[in-house]
Coordinates of C-alpha atoms in Angstrom, one line a residue:
M196 CA 0.3 0.4 0.1
S197 CA 3.2 2.5 0.8
S198 CA 6.6 2.4 -0.3
N199 CA 8.4 0.7 2.6
P200 CA 10.9 3.4 4.3
S201 CA 14.7 4.5 3.6
A202 CA 17.0 3.1 6.4
A203 CA 17.7 7.3 6.8
S204 CA 14.0 7.8 7.3
R205 CA 13.5 5.1 9.8
A206 CA 14.1 6.5 13.3
E207 CA 11.7 9.7 11.7
I208 CA 8.8 7.0 11.6
Q209 CA 9.1 5.8 14.6
A210 CA 8.7 9.4 16.4
V211 CA 5.8 9.7 14.8
S212 CA 4.4 7.2 15.7
R213 CA 5.3 7.4 19.4
A214 CA 2.8 9.6 21.9
A215 CA 2.3 10.3 25.6
E216 CA -1.7 9.4 25.7
K217 CA -3.5 7.6 22.4
P218 CA -5.1 10.8 20.6
F219 CA -7.9 11.7 20.1
L220 CA -7.8 12.0 16.4
S221 CA -5.2 11.9 13.7
V222 CA -4.7 14.2 10.8
V223 CA -2.3 13.1 8.3
M224 CA -1.1 16.0 5.8
P225 CA 0.5 14.9 2.8
V226 CA 3.0 17.7 1.5
H227 CA 4.5 18.2 -1.4
D228 CA 5.7 22.0 -2.7
G229 CA 3.4 23.7 -0.8
A230 CA 5.4 26.7 0.5
A231 CA 2.2 29.1 -0.4
W232 CA 0.3 26.9 1.1
I233 CA 1.0 25.8 4.1
G234 CA 1.8 28.4 7.0
A235 CA -2.3 29.9 6.6
T236 CA -2.9 25.7 6.6
L237 CA -1.4 25.7 9.9
D238 CA -2.4 27.6 11.7
S239 CA -6.4 27.0 10.8
L240 CA -4.7 23.3 12.4
A241 CA -3.0 25.6 15.3
A242 CA -5.7 28.0 16.7
E243 CA -8.1 24.5 17.2
L244 CA -5.0 22.1 18.7
T245 CA -6.2 20.0 21.6
G246 CA -3.2 17.9 23.7
D247 CA -5.4 14.6 21.9
L248 CA -4.5 15.3 18.3
Q249 CA -2.0 14.2 15.9
I250 CA -0.9 15.8 13.3
I251 CA 1.4 13.8 10.9
I252 CA 3.1 16.1 8.0
I253 CA 4.7 14.1 4.6
D254 CA 6.7 16.1 3.1
S255 CA 8.4 15.1 -0.7
S256 CA 9.4 18.2 -1.2
P257 CA 13.0 18.8 -3.0
T258 CA 14.0 21.7 -1.7
N259 CA 13.7 23.2 2.3
A260 CA 11.0 25.8 1.9
T261 CA 7.9 24.0 3.4
A262 CA 10.1 21.8 6.0
A263 CA 10.8 25.8 6.7
I264 CA 7.6 27.0 7.6
V265 CA 6.6 23.5 9.7
E266 CA 9.0 23.8 11.3
R267 CA 8.0 26.5 12.8
F268 CA 5.4 24.8 14.7
L269 CA 7.6 21.4 15.4
H270 CA 7.3 22.9 19.4
L271 CA 4.1 22.2 19.8
P272 CA 3.4 18.4 21.3
A273 CA 0.7 17.7 17.7
F274 CA 2.9 18.2 15.2
R275 CA 5.6 15.4 13.4
L276 CA 7.3 16.0 10.0
L277 CA 8.4 13.0 8.3
R278 CA 10.9 13.9 5.7
R279 CA 10.6 11.6 2.4
N280 CA 11.3 12.3 -1.0
D281 CA 10.8 9.0 -2.0
L282 CA 7.4 9.1 -2.4
G283 CA 5.6 11.5 -5.0
P284 CA 2.5 10.8 -5.1
W285 CA -0.2 12.1 -2.4
Q286 CA -2.0 9.0 -2.3
S287 CA 1.8 7.2 -1.1
K288 CA 2.1 9.4 1.5
T289 CA -1.4 10.2 2.8
N290 CA -1.8 5.7 2.5
L291 CA 1.5 5.9 5.1
G292 CA 0.3 8.8 7.1
V293 CA -3.2 6.3 8.0
E294 CA -0.5 3.4 9.3
L295 CA 1.7 5.8 10.8
A296 CA -1.8 7.6 12.7
A297 CA -2.1 6.3 16.0
A298 CA -5.9 7.5 16.4
D299 CA -9.2 5.7 16.2
Y300 CA -10.7 8.2 13.3
V301 CA -8.1 10.0 11.1
C302 CA -8.6 13.1 8.5
I303 CA -6.8 14.5 5.6
L304 CA -6.0 17.8 5.2
H305 CA -4.4 19.0 2.1
Q306 CA -1.6 21.6 2.5
D307 CA -4.0 24.6 0.6
D308 CA -7.0 23.3 2.2
L309 CA -8.1 24.6 5.6
W310 CA -9.8 24.3 8.7
L311 CA -12.8 26.8 10.5
P312 CA -13.2 27.1 13.7
G313 CA -14.8 24.6 16.0
R314 CA -13.7 21.4 13.4
I315 CA -12.3 20.2 16.7
E316 CA -15.9 20.3 18.6
A317 CA -17.9 19.4 15.8
A318 CA -15.5 15.7 15.4
R319 CA -15.7 15.3 18.9
R320 CA -19.5 15.3 19.2
W321 CA -20.0 13.7 15.2
L322 CA -17.8 10.0 16.9
A323 CA -19.1 10.5 20.5
D324 CA -23.0 10.2 18.0
A325 CA -22.3 7.3 15.6
P326 CA -18.7 6.0 16.9
E327 CA -19.3 3.0 14.9
A328 CA -19.7 4.7 11.3
A329 CA -16.9 3.3 9.6
L330 CA -16.9 7.7 7.0
H331 CA -18.6 10.3 8.6
L332 CA -18.9 13.2 6.2
A333 CA -19.8 16.6 5.7
P334 CA -20.2 19.4 3.1
T335 CA -17.1 22.4 3.5
A336 CA -16.8 25.5 2.8
I337 CA -15.1 26.6 -1.1
V338 CA -12.4 29.5 -0.4
D339 CA -10.5 31.7 -3.2
R340 CA -6.5 31.6 -3.1
H341 CA -6.8 34.1 -0.3
G342 CA -9.0 32.4 1.4
R343 CA -12.6 34.4 0.9
R344 CA -15.2 32.8 1.1
M345 CA -16.4 31.8 -2.8
G346 CA -19.8 29.4 -2.1
C347 CA -20.3 26.0 -0.3
W348 CA -19.4 22.4 -2.0
N349 CA -22.4 20.5 -0.1
C350 CA -22.8 16.4 -0.6
P351 CA -26.7 15.6 -2.1
L352 CA -27.4 14.0 0.8
P353 CA -30.0 13.5 3.9
S354 CA -27.8 15.1 7.4
E355 CA -28.0 12.6 10.6
K356 CA -28.8 9.1 9.5
V357 CA -27.0 6.5 9.2
L358 CA -26.9 6.0 5.3
E359 CA -27.3 3.0 3.1
S360 CA -24.0 1.7 1.0
E361 CA -26.3 0.8 -2.0
F362 CA -27.9 4.6 -1.5
L363 CA -25.1 6.6 -1.3
L364 CA -22.8 4.3 -4.2
E365 CA -26.3 5.8 -6.6
R366 CA -25.5 9.6 -5.7
L367 CA -21.5 9.0 -5.4
L368 CA -21.0 7.6 -8.6
I369 CA -22.9 10.1 -10.6
Q370 CA -20.1 12.2 -9.4
N371 CA -17.2 13.2 -6.6
F372 CA -19.3 15.2 -4.3
V373 CA -16.8 14.3 -1.0
S374 CA -14.5 17.5 -0.6
V375 CA -10.8 15.5 1.0
P376 CA -10.5 18.0 4.1
A377 CA -14.2 17.4 5.6
P378 CA -14.6 13.9 6.2
I379 CA -13.6 11.7 9.0
F380 CA -12.8 7.9 8.8
R381 CA -12.2 4.8 11.5
R382 CA -8.4 4.0 10.1
S383 CA -9.4 0.3 11.2
A384 CA -11.7 0.8 8.0
W385 CA -9.3 2.5 5.6
L386 CA -7.1 -0.6 6.3
A387 CA -9.0 -3.4 5.7
C388 CA -10.1 -1.1 2.5
G389 CA -6.7 -1.5 1.1
G390 CA -6.5 2.2 1.4
M391 CA -6.1 4.4 -1.7
D392 CA -5.2 2.7 -4.9
E393 CA -2.3 4.8 -5.9
M394 CA -2.4 4.3 -9.3
L395 CA -5.3 6.5 -9.5
W396 CA -3.3 10.2 -10.0
Y397 CA -6.4 11.6 -10.6
T398 CA -9.3 9.7 -9.0
A399 CA -8.2 7.6 -5.8
D400 CA -10.0 9.5 -3.0
W401 CA -13.1 9.5 -5.0
D402 CA -12.6 4.9 -5.0
M403 CA -11.5 5.1 -1.5
W404 CA -14.6 7.1 -0.3
A405 CA -16.9 4.4 -2.2
K406 CA -14.9 1.2 -0.3
L407 CA -16.0 2.7 2.6
A408 CA -19.6 3.4 2.0
V409 CA -19.5 -0.3 1.9
A410 CA -17.0 -0.9 4.7
G411 CA -19.8 0.0 7.0
S412 CA -22.1 2.5 7.7
V413 CA -22.3 6.0 7.0
V414 CA -23.4 9.5 8.4
Y415 CA -23.4 13.4 6.8
H416 CA -24.1 16.1 9.3
Q417 CA -25.6 19.1 8.0
E418 CA -22.1 21.4 9.3
I419 CA -19.4 22.8 8.0
T420 CA -15.9 22.7 9.4
T421 CA -12.9 22.5 7.0
A422 CA -11.9 25.1 3.4
F423 CA -11.4 24.3 0.2
R424 CA -9.2 25.7 -2.2
V425 CA -9.5 26.3 -5.5
H426 CA -6.5 28.0 -7.3
G427 CA -4.5 27.2 -10.5
G428 CA -2.1 24.9 -9.7
S429 CA -4.3 22.6 -8.2
L430 CA -5.3 19.0 -8.7
T431 CA -8.2 19.7 -9.7
V432 CA -7.4 22.0 -12.5
T433 CA -3.8 20.3 -13.5
G434 CA -4.5 16.9 -13.8
S435 CA -7.7 16.8 -15.4
R436 CA -5.8 18.8 -19.0
N437 CA -5.2 14.9 -20.3
A438 CA -8.8 14.0 -21.4
N439 CA -8.3 10.8 -22.6
E440 CA -6.1 10.4 -19.2
F441 CA -9.5 12.6 -17.1
R442 CA -12.0 10.4 -18.8
S443 CA -9.8 6.9 -18.0
Q444 CA -9.6 8.0 -13.7
M445 CA -13.1 8.4 -14.0
Q446 CA -14.2 5.2 -16.0
T447 CA -11.8 3.3 -13.7
V448 CA -13.6 3.9 -10.8
L449 CA -17.4 3.7 -12.4
E450 CA -16.1 0.7 -13.1
R451 CA -14.9 -0.3 -10.2
H452 CA -18.0 -0.1 -8.3
L453 CA -21.0 0.1 -10.5
Y454 CA -21.8 -4.2 -9.7
R455 CA -21.9 -3.4 -5.8
L456 CA -25.4 -1.6 -7.1
S457 CA -29.1 -3.7 -7.4
A458 CA -29.5 -4.4 -11.0
R459 CA -32.7 -2.0 -11.6
S460 CA -30.2 0.6 -9.6
Q461 CA -26.9 -0.4 -12.1
R462 CA -29.8 0.6 -15.6
Q463 CA -30.8 4.1 -14.1
I464 CA -26.9 5.2 -12.8
E465 CA -24.9 3.9 -15.5
S466 CA -26.7 6.6 -18.3
A467 CA -26.3 9.2 -16.1
A468 CA -22.8 8.4 -14.4
R469 CA -21.3 8.4 -17.8
A470 CA -22.1 11.4 -18.7
S471 CA -21.3 13.0 -16.2
I472 CA -18.0 12.2 -17.3
S473 CA -18.2 13.4 -20.8
V474 CA -19.3 16.9 -19.3
N475 CA -16.7 16.7 -16.4
V476 CA -14.4 16.0 -19.6
S477 CA -15.7 18.7 -21.6
L478 CA -15.9 21.2 -19.0
A479 CA -12.0 20.7 -18.5
A480 CA -11.8 21.4 -22.2
A481 CA -13.6 24.5 -22.0
S482 CA -11.1 25.6 -19.1
G483 CA -8.8 25.5 -21.6
G484 CA -10.4 27.2 -23.9
D485 CA -12.3 25.2 -25.7
L486 CA -15.5 27.2 -25.9
K487 CA -17.2 24.4 -28.5
A488 CA -16.5 22.0 -25.8
L489 CA -19.7 24.1 -23.6
V490 CA -21.5 23.1 -26.3
R491 CA -20.6 19.1 -26.1
A492 CA -21.9 19.3 -22.0
A493 CA -25.3 20.9 -22.6
R494 CA -25.9 18.5 -25.6
T495 CA -24.2 15.0 -23.1
M496 CA -27.1 16.9 -19.7
L497 CA -30.5 17.0 -22.2
S498 CA -29.6 13.5 -23.5
L499 CA -30.5 12.5 -20.7
G500 CA -34.4 13.6 -20.6
P501 CA -35.9 15.5 -17.7
T502 CA -36.6 12.6 -15.1
G503 CA -32.2 11.9 -15.8
L504 CA -31.3 15.8 -16.1
T505 CA -33.0 16.0 -12.9
R506 CA -31.1 13.2 -10.9
Y507 CA -27.9 14.4 -12.5
L508 CA -27.9 18.2 -11.2
R509 CA -29.0 16.9 -7.8
D510 CA -26.0 14.5 -7.6
S511 CA -23.5 16.9 -10.0
R512 CA -23.4 19.5 -7.9
L513 CA -22.4 21.2 -11.3
L514 CA -23.9 24.2 -11.1
E515 CA -22.0 24.5 -7.4
R516 CA -19.3 23.2 -8.2
V517 CA -19.3 25.7 -12.0
M518 CA -20.2 29.0 -10.0
C519 CA -17.7 28.9 -7.5
R520 CA -14.9 28.5 -10.2
L521 CA -16.9 31.3 -12.3
R522 CA -16.8 34.0 -9.1
A523 CA -12.7 33.4 -8.5
K524 CA -11.9 34.0 -11.6
L525 CA -13.9 37.2 -11.6
T526 CA -12.4 38.7 -8.7
G527 CA -9.0 37.5 -9.9
A528 CA -7.9 35.1 -7.0
F529 CA -8.1 31.4 -9.1

């Protein structure tokens, strides 16, 4: 699941793994060349800091710029830094971080995203109310490169209810509506699922949420305690520029999990899911300057018919996703 540690890093791994008391929550941060953002990210964590929090930062940067910022926080007992130049992909670093986590519950925070005030208080409440859940989901704020709120990334799910796996997958296979900084998951469920597929450079998180959806119960909480930052250098933007690879990444997730649905649900979901993939590819092309791709996207959506289009718009959260990025571009903060 993750690469074997080099001899030089074994002592660091032991230091990360040691803890005076078992933490309530472990935060895994896969980092690479994050100097532009990570200071604000770590500030947001420090503002929520408690004595039973563990923060594992795994840095693969080729220079010391990012680590130098992280080192300003290492006097706080919760923070641990592990330098692993041999681990490039964020999926590999995340898998290693979850393996090293000392808490039963884990969450992920990327170097350009944020925690918002009240995150820890909400997390304690969620886990106390449903400690057996494999996955806790939540919406997240969308902010621009300056941290200004552009909108909200919601999930098309009922809140504060245990969700059946098929109900969740029917929606999740249309579009990945889970923002990485928001979920909290059971470490044991993640490990039992085999962790992230490191070959999926764009959709590994989507695939992981689908695996956790059938690993145990899932609860959605209608509280915003994290922020997802949109900017021109994010993987969400850069990763979608190769159309064939982009399409293949999404098709892999659909084909890997579609069989988990009943035969009736498969027929209903597959057409909307494949249309969603085509729309995503077209929107990526339009973002790169191919404005004719917008016409292709519109045709694809209309081909679903009234019922299919309604389902697609509900589960894809298309308008939310597009409008937030458009606002960021119009204000010059993308």
